[in-house]
Amino acid sequence: MHRRQALYIAFLGAAFLQACSPASQSSRSDSVQAPVAEKIPYEMTIHGHTRIDNYYWMRDDERKDPKVLSYLEAENEYAAQKLAHTEQLQQTLFEEMKSRIAKDDNSVPTRDGEYFYSTEMRGDNEYPIYVRSTDFEGTDKQVLLDVNKLAEGEDYYSLGTLAISPDDKVMAYSEDTVSRRMYQIKLKDMETGELLPDQIKDTSGSIVWGNDGQHFYYIKKDPQTLLGYQVYRHTLGTKQQEDELVYEEKDTTFYTGIAKSKDDSKVYIIHDATESSGVSLIDANDPNAKPVEFVPREDGLEYSIAKHGSDYYVLTNLDAVNFRLMRVRASQIGDKKNWEEVIPHKADTRLEDIELFDEHLVYKQRQRGQTQVFVRNLDTNNDQQLNFRDQAYTLYLYGNNELDNDSLRLYYTSMTTPGSHYDVSLNSLDKTLLKQQPVLGDFNADNYASERLFVTARDGAEVPVTLVYRKDKFNKDGTNPLYQYGYGSYGSTSDPSFSSNRLSLLDRGFVFAIAHIRGSQMLGRPWYEDGKKLNKKNTFNDFVDVTKALVEKGYGAKDKVFAMGGSAGGLLMGAVINQAPELYRGVAAHVPFVDVVTTMLDESIPLTTNEFDEWGNPKEKLYYDYMLSYSPYDQIKKQDYPNLLVTTGLHDSQVQYFEPAKWVAKLRDYKTDDNLLLFKTEMEAGHGGVSGRFARLKNTALEYAFFLDLLEKEKR
């Protein structure tokens, strides 16, 4: 007898077995019966309003309840059987995507101190090998960590931070083998290769060394809420319980992070909430140093800092909704009145990032959705702009660890341009292409085209949309299948970037669209403000309006529209299919945040308290009523829904597995159609899904096969 069946019988009894188990004996997927979850009414009352949650019982914080696990397994079995006829298609897609990836592939080395650091992927390895050398060419390469060996025997493995002590004697690294983002820090002797007895548990994974090489800083997490809230200083050779508590965050709406200044003189403790932020400083040369606030924290004040000699540059929203750049002498920190303006605020331009060098300031800004990069000579104050050819692209700065560099490292990609790594001369702006991500097979960028257009939403707002398609497969006559992606929360902007996996859709005639809806910062900070809290419905309306416009403009067939979103993008999917289910043939919702009100009322659930400034606090009736009016779980109706593929991870630390589990169970009870509703739980994974570069492709292949099979059904 299969172990799952044994659990059913031993713990659930015959009645629940009959209700919850798929008819696995049937060889025909059409006759397979979907699991029917038991209803156990659970009352929740606040503000004089009572909600009944029939599936609250699915919550099990320990992930051990046999009844819950058996239900999840039953859903997995049902999904597997309903998709059994697509297994060959899934395998074909998987092999396609895998065949485009270079098995032997190295990252571009980045300098940090005396060494150049990089990673190597070899053969069928799922994980990278971390190496370093004293030169860019890697003539004296030294292997630091082989993650494949560390991951042996683990169902899941994630390497957090790798940090080598300033005296080059000890390497610290953090690892997570559960996918709850609770990392254990281990220490390795650089000379002998032996592990030291020091082991630090329940951390965020971040590690910052003090300059004496004898101590480092880390962040400890609360085991229930998973908030990193305590900064400790660990001395080599001592036990974790002897570590010194350096800082404790009392405000549970703040995240805590740690970093180091580029000149290595300061350790930064970063305080970050949705609408406020700040920094405290620790002298990295003093093993007994205490944190000093850069300036007192204020509600609504956001800033980040970068040290440059005896100055600090401050990127801030002080009297600047789209941010501006200020500067202050190190001797005058503590009062923002001492800040002097370097780059003024612009109402139509969001200042996003800076990078400092001995003689240059690089700043990145966004105007009407497009990224712009400028290089300023600090002696002359002369600005030069970098230029790129694509209509829409992604560009970010990385690996610029040293002040004395005379070049800028950046990463560039677009919907038709594979990821490209450049060094750019800070004086001449000449670009040197170091590497473009190889795409194996017959890929030719000239076969594809990308467009940026603006769609007018129902309230008159202009929503940016980025499209990509294969030229010889696209007709713009309303016959192409359309795949629309969106996110729209936390100010996170989904910039257009290349995906070799996506070629499997484009080559089959799909048009791929990113809807840059409100809730992101594609059009500046006001674009974010207009898509959160009491403006959240704009996010959902934008997505629906983009779908309608793209169909009207001939980019997609009205009966061949598919949509995908994950996490807060899963919330988007849930809200959209409640509002306009008739627009979508199929929807994929990955690790979806769908039980908004219940989750935001429960401060024991990870991330809740940090997100009151994003969604509002439903303990206030104004927010409760508004959130209730769009919460996907609460707004399920007796109506037809699209074909749905829902995925989650049992150990998800950001969106707990029981949210999508309850959502699916309630949808099964309410929906009035015969469309597919499939739910898959990765029993050994968390928010990011399975680990490993090739293993992840199987989930993408599953989603693509789900959509492609729905198209084929029309032909059959």
GROMACS .gro file of C-alpha atoms in nm, residues 46-396:
model
  351
   46ILE     CA    1  -1.405   4.226   1.377
   47HIS     CA    2  -1.563   4.570   1.334
   48GLY     CA    3  -1.902   4.407   1.394
   49HIS     CA    4  -1.860   4.195   1.082
   50THR     CA    5  -1.834   3.815   1.082
   51ARG     CA    6  -1.671   3.605   0.812
   52ILE     CA    7  -1.699   3.228   0.791
   53ASP     CA    8  -1.388   3.046   0.670
   54ASN     CA    9  -1.473   2.683   0.594
   55TYR     CA   10  -1.112   2.592   0.520
   56TYR     CA   11  -0.923   2.756   0.804
   57TRP     CA   12  -0.838   2.405   0.923
   58MET     CA   13  -0.582   2.378   0.644
   59ARG     CA   14  -0.340   2.597   0.837
   60ASP     CA   15  -0.070   2.390   1.005
   61ASP     CA   16   0.234   2.593   1.108
   62GLU     CA   17   0.437   2.278   1.176
   63ARG     CA   18   0.356   2.121   0.837
   64LYS     CA   19   0.292   1.784   1.004
   65ASP     CA   20  -0.086   1.744   1.024
   66PRO     CA   21  -0.169   1.418   0.838
   67LYS     CA   22  -0.508   1.548   0.730
   68VAL     CA   23  -0.359   1.859   0.572
   69LEU     CA   24  -0.069   1.677   0.411
   70SER     CA   25  -0.301   1.414   0.268
   71TYR     CA   26  -0.524   1.680   0.117
   72LEU     CA   27  -0.226   1.847  -0.048
   73GLU     CA   28  -0.107   1.510  -0.179
   74ALA     CA   29  -0.455   1.439  -0.314
   75GLU     CA   30  -0.447   1.766  -0.505
   76ASN     CA   31  -0.103   1.677  -0.638
   77GLU     CA   32  -0.229   1.339  -0.754
   78TYR     CA   33  -0.532   1.497  -0.919
   79ALA     CA   34  -0.319   1.754  -1.102
   80ALA     CA   35  -0.076   1.486  -1.215
   81GLN     CA   36  -0.354   1.272  -1.358
   82LYS     CA   37  -0.531   1.560  -1.531
   83LEU     CA   38  -0.202   1.658  -1.691
   84ALA     CA   39  -0.076   1.307  -1.758
   85HIS     CA   40  -0.148   1.344  -2.131
   86THR     CA   41   0.083   1.648  -2.140
   87GLU     CA   42   0.386   1.468  -1.997
   88GLN     CA   43   0.547   1.430  -2.339
   89LEU     CA   44   0.486   1.797  -2.414
   90GLN     CA   45   0.630   1.893  -2.075
   91GLN     CA   46   0.938   1.685  -2.149
   92THR     CA   47   0.973   1.839  -2.495
   93LEU     CA   48   0.952   2.190  -2.349
   94PHE     CA   49   1.196   2.101  -2.073
   95GLU     CA   50   1.449   1.966  -2.321
   96GLU     CA   51   1.401   2.272  -2.544
   97MET     CA   52   1.470   2.512  -2.261
   98LYS     CA   53   1.757   2.308  -2.125
   99SER     CA   54   1.917   2.283  -2.469
  100ARG     CA   55   1.944   2.662  -2.492
  101ILE     CA   56   2.150   2.682  -2.172
  102ALA     CA   57   2.527   2.647  -2.191
  103LYS     CA   58   2.619   2.368  -1.953
  104ASP     CA   59   2.966   2.513  -1.897
  105ASP     CA   60   2.915   2.878  -1.816
  106ASN     CA   61   3.106   3.124  -1.599
  107SER     CA   62   3.005   3.457  -1.455
  108VAL     CA   63   3.211   3.768  -1.525
  109PRO     CA   64   3.473   3.816  -1.248
  110THR     CA   65   3.425   4.116  -1.019
  111ARG     CA   66   3.703   4.271  -0.816
  112ASP     CA   67   3.674   4.293  -0.440
  113GLY     CA   68   3.999   4.385  -0.269
  114GLU     CA   69   4.293   4.185  -0.398
  115TYR     CA   70   4.085   3.919  -0.574
  116PHE     CA   71   3.846   3.872  -0.863
  117TYR     CA   72   3.544   3.661  -0.769
  118SER     CA   73   3.318   3.461  -1.002
  119THR     CA   74   3.105   3.149  -1.030
  120GLU     CA   75   3.126   2.853  -1.266
  121MET     CA   76   2.855   2.618  -1.388
  122ARG     CA   77   2.978   2.286  -1.522
  123GLY     CA   78   2.808   2.006  -1.713
  124ASP     CA   79   2.480   1.894  -1.560
  125ASN     CA   80   2.554   2.059  -1.225
  126GLU     CA   81   2.250   2.225  -1.071
  127TYR     CA   82   2.451   2.467  -0.859
  128PRO     CA   83   2.749   2.700  -0.908
  129ILE     CA   84   3.109   2.663  -0.796
  130TYR     CA   85   3.250   2.978  -0.634
  131VAL     CA   86   3.606   3.067  -0.733
  132ARG     CA   87   3.852   3.355  -0.710
  133SER     CA   88   4.179   3.462  -0.868
  134THR     CA   89   4.430   3.745  -0.834
  135ASP     CA   90   4.363   3.853  -1.193
  136PHE     CA   91   4.064   3.894  -1.422
  137GLU     CA   92   4.176   3.608  -1.647
  138GLY     CA   93   4.174   3.356  -1.361
  139THR     CA   94   4.530   3.230  -1.408
  140ASP     CA   95   4.561   3.117  -1.044
  141LYS     CA   96   4.203   3.013  -0.980
  142GLN     CA   97   4.110   2.892  -0.633
  143VAL     CA   98   3.787   2.705  -0.558
  144LEU     CA   99   3.610   2.855  -0.257
  145LEU     CA  100   3.287   2.652  -0.244
  146ASP     CA  101   3.135   2.385  -0.462
  147VAL     CA  102   2.765   2.424  -0.390
  148ASN     CA  103   2.690   2.094  -0.563
  149LYS     CA  104   2.882   1.911  -0.290
  150LEU     CA  105   2.711   2.112  -0.017
  151ALA     CA  106   2.371   2.026  -0.166
  152GLU     CA  107   2.433   1.651  -0.185
  153GLY     CA  108   2.157   1.462  -0.009
  154GLU     CA  109   1.939   1.771   0.031
  155ASP     CA  110   1.595   1.805  -0.128
  156TYR     CA  111   1.648   2.181  -0.127
  157TYR     CA  112   1.960   2.392  -0.094
  158SER     CA  113   2.023   2.766  -0.105
  159LEU     CA  114   2.354   2.940  -0.042
  160GLY     CA  115   2.299   3.278   0.118
  161THR     CA  116   2.614   3.486   0.167
  162LEU     CA  117   2.980   3.399   0.120
  163ALA     CA  118   3.213   3.637   0.306
  164ILE     CA  119   3.589   3.607   0.361
  165SER     CA  120   3.755   3.772   0.659
  166PRO     CA  121   3.974   4.078   0.592
  167ASP     CA  122   4.287   3.883   0.693
  168ASP     CA  123   4.190   3.611   0.443
  169LYS     CA  124   4.200   3.338   0.708
  170VAL     CA  125   3.835   3.242   0.749
  171MET     CA  126   3.545   3.206   0.508
  172ALA     CA  127   3.193   3.240   0.642
  173TYR     CA  128   2.893   3.121   0.443
  174SER     CA  129   2.524   3.072   0.512
  175GLU     CA  130   2.291   2.800   0.391
  176ASP     CA  131   1.923   2.711   0.396
  177THR     CA  132   1.819   2.348   0.346
  178VAL     CA  133   1.448   2.389   0.419
  179SER     CA  134   1.347   2.688   0.203
  180ARG     CA  135   1.214   2.891   0.495
  181ARG     CA  136   1.493   3.149   0.451
  182MET     CA  137   1.630   3.065   0.793
  183TYR     CA  138   2.002   3.037   0.734
  184GLN     CA  139   2.277   2.865   0.930
  185ILE     CA  140   2.620   3.027   0.919
  186LYS     CA  141   2.925   2.803   0.894
  187LEU     CA  142   3.294   2.892   0.908
  188LYS     CA  143   3.578   2.738   0.711
  189ASP     CA  144   3.953   2.767   0.769
  190MET     CA  145   4.098   2.903   0.442
  191GLU     CA  146   4.431   2.726   0.489
  192THR     CA  147   4.321   2.379   0.598
  193GLY     CA  148   3.974   2.373   0.441
  194GLU     CA  149   3.834   2.239   0.767
  195LEU     CA  150   3.511   2.363   0.919
  196LEU     CA  151   3.544   2.553   1.244
  197PRO     CA  152   3.325   2.451   1.539
  198ASP     CA  153   3.137   2.785   1.528
  199GLN     CA  154   2.782   2.744   1.398
  200ILE     CA  155   2.525   3.022   1.401
  201LYS     CA  156   2.159   2.926   1.355
  202ASP     CA  157   1.833   3.103   1.271
  203THR     CA  158   1.982   3.394   1.078
  204SER     CA  159   1.885   3.604   0.775
  205GLY     CA  160   2.196   3.476   0.598
  206SER     CA  161   2.377   3.812   0.583
  207ILE     CA  162   2.736   3.830   0.710
  208VAL     CA  163   2.957   4.138   0.752
  209TRP     CA  164   3.310   4.111   0.892
  210GLY     CA  165   3.474   4.352   1.131
  211ASN     CA  166   3.815   4.470   1.011
  212ASP     CA  167   4.014   4.275   1.270
  213GLY     CA  168   3.905   3.945   1.112
  214GLN     CA  169   3.810   3.812   1.455
  215HIS     CA  170   3.442   3.901   1.460
  216PHE     CA  171   3.149   3.941   1.225
  217TYR     CA  172   2.793   4.071   1.236
  218TYR     CA  173   2.478   3.877   1.153
  219ILE     CA  174   2.102   3.912   1.192
  220LYS     CA  175   1.898   3.670   1.397
  221LYS     CA  176   1.540   3.591   1.295
  222ASP     CA  177   1.230   3.538   1.502
  223PRO     CA  178   1.138   3.170   1.447
  224GLN     CA  179   0.764   3.245   1.431
  225THR     CA  180   0.737   3.565   1.226
  226LEU     CA  181   1.070   3.506   1.044
  227LEU     CA  182   1.155   3.871   1.091
  228GLY     CA  183   1.525   3.950   1.118
  229TYR     CA  184   1.528   4.189   1.412
  230GLN     CA  185   1.847   4.142   1.616
  231VAL     CA  186   2.202   4.226   1.505
  232TYR     CA  187   2.467   4.021   1.685
  233ARG     CA  188   2.845   4.036   1.691
  234HIS     CA  189   3.010   3.695   1.690
  235THR     CA  190   3.370   3.642   1.799
  236LEU     CA  191   3.553   3.350   1.642
  237GLY     CA  192   3.592   3.048   1.867
  238THR     CA  193   3.295   3.129   2.090
  239LYS     CA  194   2.945   2.981   2.114
  240GLN     CA  195   2.643   3.152   1.963
  241GLN     CA  196   2.482   3.204   2.303
  242GLU     CA  197   2.784   3.416   2.399
  243ASP     CA  198   2.738   3.655   2.104
  244GLU     CA  199   2.685   4.021   2.181
  245LEU     CA  200   2.351   4.178   2.093
  246VAL     CA  201   2.444   4.501   1.917
  247TYR     CA  202   2.102   4.618   1.801
  248GLU     CA  203   1.741   4.507   1.843
  249GLU     CA  204   1.457   4.636   1.628
  250LYS     CA  205   1.152   4.701   1.846
  251ASP     CA  206   0.926   4.821   1.563
  252THR     CA  207   0.792   4.512   1.385
  253THR     CA  208   0.702   4.715   1.076
  254PHE     CA  209   1.074   4.743   0.993
  255TYR     CA  210   1.304   4.495   0.824
  256THR     CA  211   1.667   4.490   0.936
  257GLY     CA  212   1.966   4.451   0.705
  258ILE     CA  213   2.343   4.484   0.727
  259ALA     CA  214   2.607   4.596   0.477
  260LYS     CA  215   2.947   4.762   0.464
  261SER     CA  216   3.070   5.089   0.320
  262LYS     CA  217   3.279   5.066   0.006
  263ASP     CA  218   3.585   5.192   0.193
  264ASP     CA  219   3.530   4.921   0.460
  265SER     CA  220   3.530   5.171   0.743
  266LYS     CA  221   3.166   5.138   0.848
  267VAL     CA  222   2.914   4.864   0.901
  268TYR     CA  223   2.563   4.975   0.807
  269ILE     CA  224   2.256   4.855   0.996
  270ILE     CA  225   1.973   4.921   0.753
  271HIS     CA  226   1.622   4.991   0.883
  272ASP     CA  227   1.363   4.947   0.611
  273ALA     CA  228   0.984   4.978   0.620
  274THR     CA  229   0.750   5.037   0.328
  275GLU     CA  230   0.727   5.413   0.378
  276SER     CA  231   1.026   5.485   0.603
  277SER     CA  232   1.391   5.386   0.616
  278GLY     CA  233   1.714   5.471   0.792
  279VAL     CA  234   2.070   5.365   0.869
  280SER     CA  235   2.279   5.323   1.182
  281LEU     CA  236   2.660   5.315   1.165
  282ILE     CA  237   2.911   5.091   1.341
  283ASP     CA  238   3.285   5.156   1.333
  284ALA     CA  239   3.422   4.849   1.153
  285ASN     CA  240   3.763   4.899   1.316
  286ASP     CA  241   3.629   4.883   1.673
  287PRO     CA  242   3.530   4.535   1.799
  288ASN     CA  243   3.333   4.699   2.080
  289ALA     CA  244   3.158   4.969   1.875
  290LYS     CA  245   2.796   5.062   1.932
  291PRO     CA  246   2.555   5.173   1.656
  292VAL     CA  247   2.510   5.545   1.590
  293GLU     CA  248   2.198   5.672   1.409
  294PHE     CA  249   2.274   5.856   1.087
  295VAL     CA  250   1.973   6.075   1.158
  296PRO     CA  251   1.673   6.005   1.381
  297ARG     CA  252   1.407   5.797   1.209
  298GLU     CA  253   1.091   5.975   1.095
  299ASP     CA  254   0.764   5.844   0.956
  300GLY     CA  255   0.766   5.895   0.582
  301LEU     CA  256   1.137   5.974   0.556
  302GLU     CA  257   1.328   5.737   0.329
  303TYR     CA  258   1.698   5.746   0.258
  304SER     CA  259   2.003   5.535   0.182
  305ILE     CA  260   2.368   5.636   0.210
  306ALA     CA  261   2.702   5.586   0.038
  307LYS     CA  262   3.032   5.691   0.199
  308HIS     CA  263   3.287   5.883  -0.007
  309GLY     CA  264   3.594   6.004   0.179
  310SER     CA  265   3.481   6.239   0.454
  311ASP     CA  266   3.134   6.276   0.300
  312TYR     CA  267   2.817   6.073   0.285
  313TYR     CA  268   2.590   6.090  -0.018
  314VAL     CA  269   2.222   6.055   0.073
  315LEU     CA  270   1.956   5.935  -0.172
  316THR     CA  271   1.632   6.053  -0.014
  317ASN     CA  272   1.268   6.144  -0.058
  318LEU     CA  273   1.306   6.446   0.174
  319ASP     CA  274   1.076   6.703   0.012
  320ALA     CA  275   1.112   6.500  -0.307
  321VAL     CA  276   0.851   6.237  -0.396
  322ASN     CA  277   1.073   6.107  -0.679
  323PHE     CA  278   1.388   6.135  -0.463
  324ARG     CA  279   1.691   6.360  -0.486
  325LEU     CA  280   2.059   6.330  -0.393
  326MET     CA  281   2.208   6.513  -0.094
  327ARG     CA  282   2.551   6.522   0.069
  328VAL     CA  283   2.669   6.573   0.426
  329ARG     CA  284   3.006   6.583   0.599
  330ALA     CA  285   3.076   6.278   0.815
  331SER     CA  286   3.133   6.513   1.108
  332GLN     CA  287   2.780   6.656   1.066
  333ILE     CA  288   2.565   6.343   1.062
  334GLY     CA  289   2.276   6.331   1.305
  335ASP     CA  290   2.075   6.622   1.166
  336LYS     CA  291   1.925   6.630   0.817
  337LYS     CA  292   1.940   7.010   0.824
  338ASN     CA  293   2.307   6.966   0.736
  339TRP     CA  294   2.226   6.790   0.409
  340GLU     CA  295   2.319   6.981   0.094
  341GLU     CA  296   2.163   6.916  -0.246
  342VAL     CA  297   2.367   6.746  -0.520
  343ILE     CA  298   2.098   6.638  -0.768
  344PRO     CA  299   1.763   6.817  -0.739
  345HIS     CA  300   1.421   6.660  -0.743
  346LYS     CA  301   1.238   6.628  -1.075
  347ALA     CA  302   0.862   6.580  -1.081
  348ASP     CA  303   0.875   6.363  -1.394
  349THR     CA  304   1.191   6.164  -1.315
  350ARG     CA  305   1.256   5.906  -1.043
  351LEU     CA  306   1.615   5.903  -0.911
  352GLU     CA  307   1.673   5.534  -0.842
  353ASP     CA  308   2.035   5.450  -0.766
  354ILE     CA  309   2.389   5.586  -0.737
  355GLU     CA  310   2.739   5.442  -0.751
  356LEU     CA  311   3.045   5.631  -0.624
  357PHE     CA  312   3.408   5.616  -0.734
  358ASP     CA  313   3.710   5.824  -0.637
  359GLU     CA  314   3.654   6.071  -0.919
  360HIS     CA  315   3.305   5.999  -1.045
  361LEU     CA  316   2.942   5.978  -0.944
  362VAL     CA  317   2.715   5.751  -1.146
  363TYR     CA  318   2.341   5.794  -1.108
  364LYS     CA  319   2.050   5.600  -1.252
  365GLN     CA  320   1.711   5.753  -1.306
  366ARG     CA  321   1.383   5.664  -1.479
  367GLN     CA  322   1.184   5.898  -1.703
  368ARG     CA  323   0.853   5.789  -1.856
  369GLY     CA  324   0.942   5.430  -1.781
  370GLN     CA  325   1.286   5.434  -1.938
  371THR     CA  326   1.610   5.390  -1.746
  372GLN     CA  327   1.881   5.651  -1.796
  373VAL     CA  328   2.239   5.641  -1.665
  374PHE     CA  329   2.462   5.947  -1.621
  375VAL     CA  330   2.828   5.974  -1.524
  376ARG     CA  331   2.936   6.289  -1.341
  377ASN     CA  332   3.297   6.398  -1.305
  378LEU     CA  333   3.325   6.509  -0.942
  379ASP     CA  334   3.593   6.767  -1.025
  380THR     CA  335   3.411   6.939  -1.311
  381ASN     CA  336   3.049   6.844  -1.229
  382ASN     CA  337   3.012   6.760  -1.597
  383ASP     CA  338   2.747   6.494  -1.674
  384GLN     CA  339   2.755   6.247  -1.963
  385GLN     CA  340   2.470   6.008  -2.054
  386LEU     CA  341   2.509   5.646  -2.158
  387ASN     CA  342   2.307   5.553  -2.466
  388PHE     CA  343   2.143   5.224  -2.565
  389ARG     CA  344   1.950   5.126  -2.875
  390ASP     CA  345   1.644   4.932  -2.752
  391GLN     CA  346   1.305   5.097  -2.700
  392ALA     CA  347   1.274   4.931  -2.363
  393TYR     CA  348   1.541   4.757  -2.160
  394THR     CA  349   1.669   4.662  -1.817
  395LEU     CA  350   1.993   4.804  -1.685
  396TYR     CA  351   2.146   4.771  -1.343
   0.00000   0.00000   0.00000
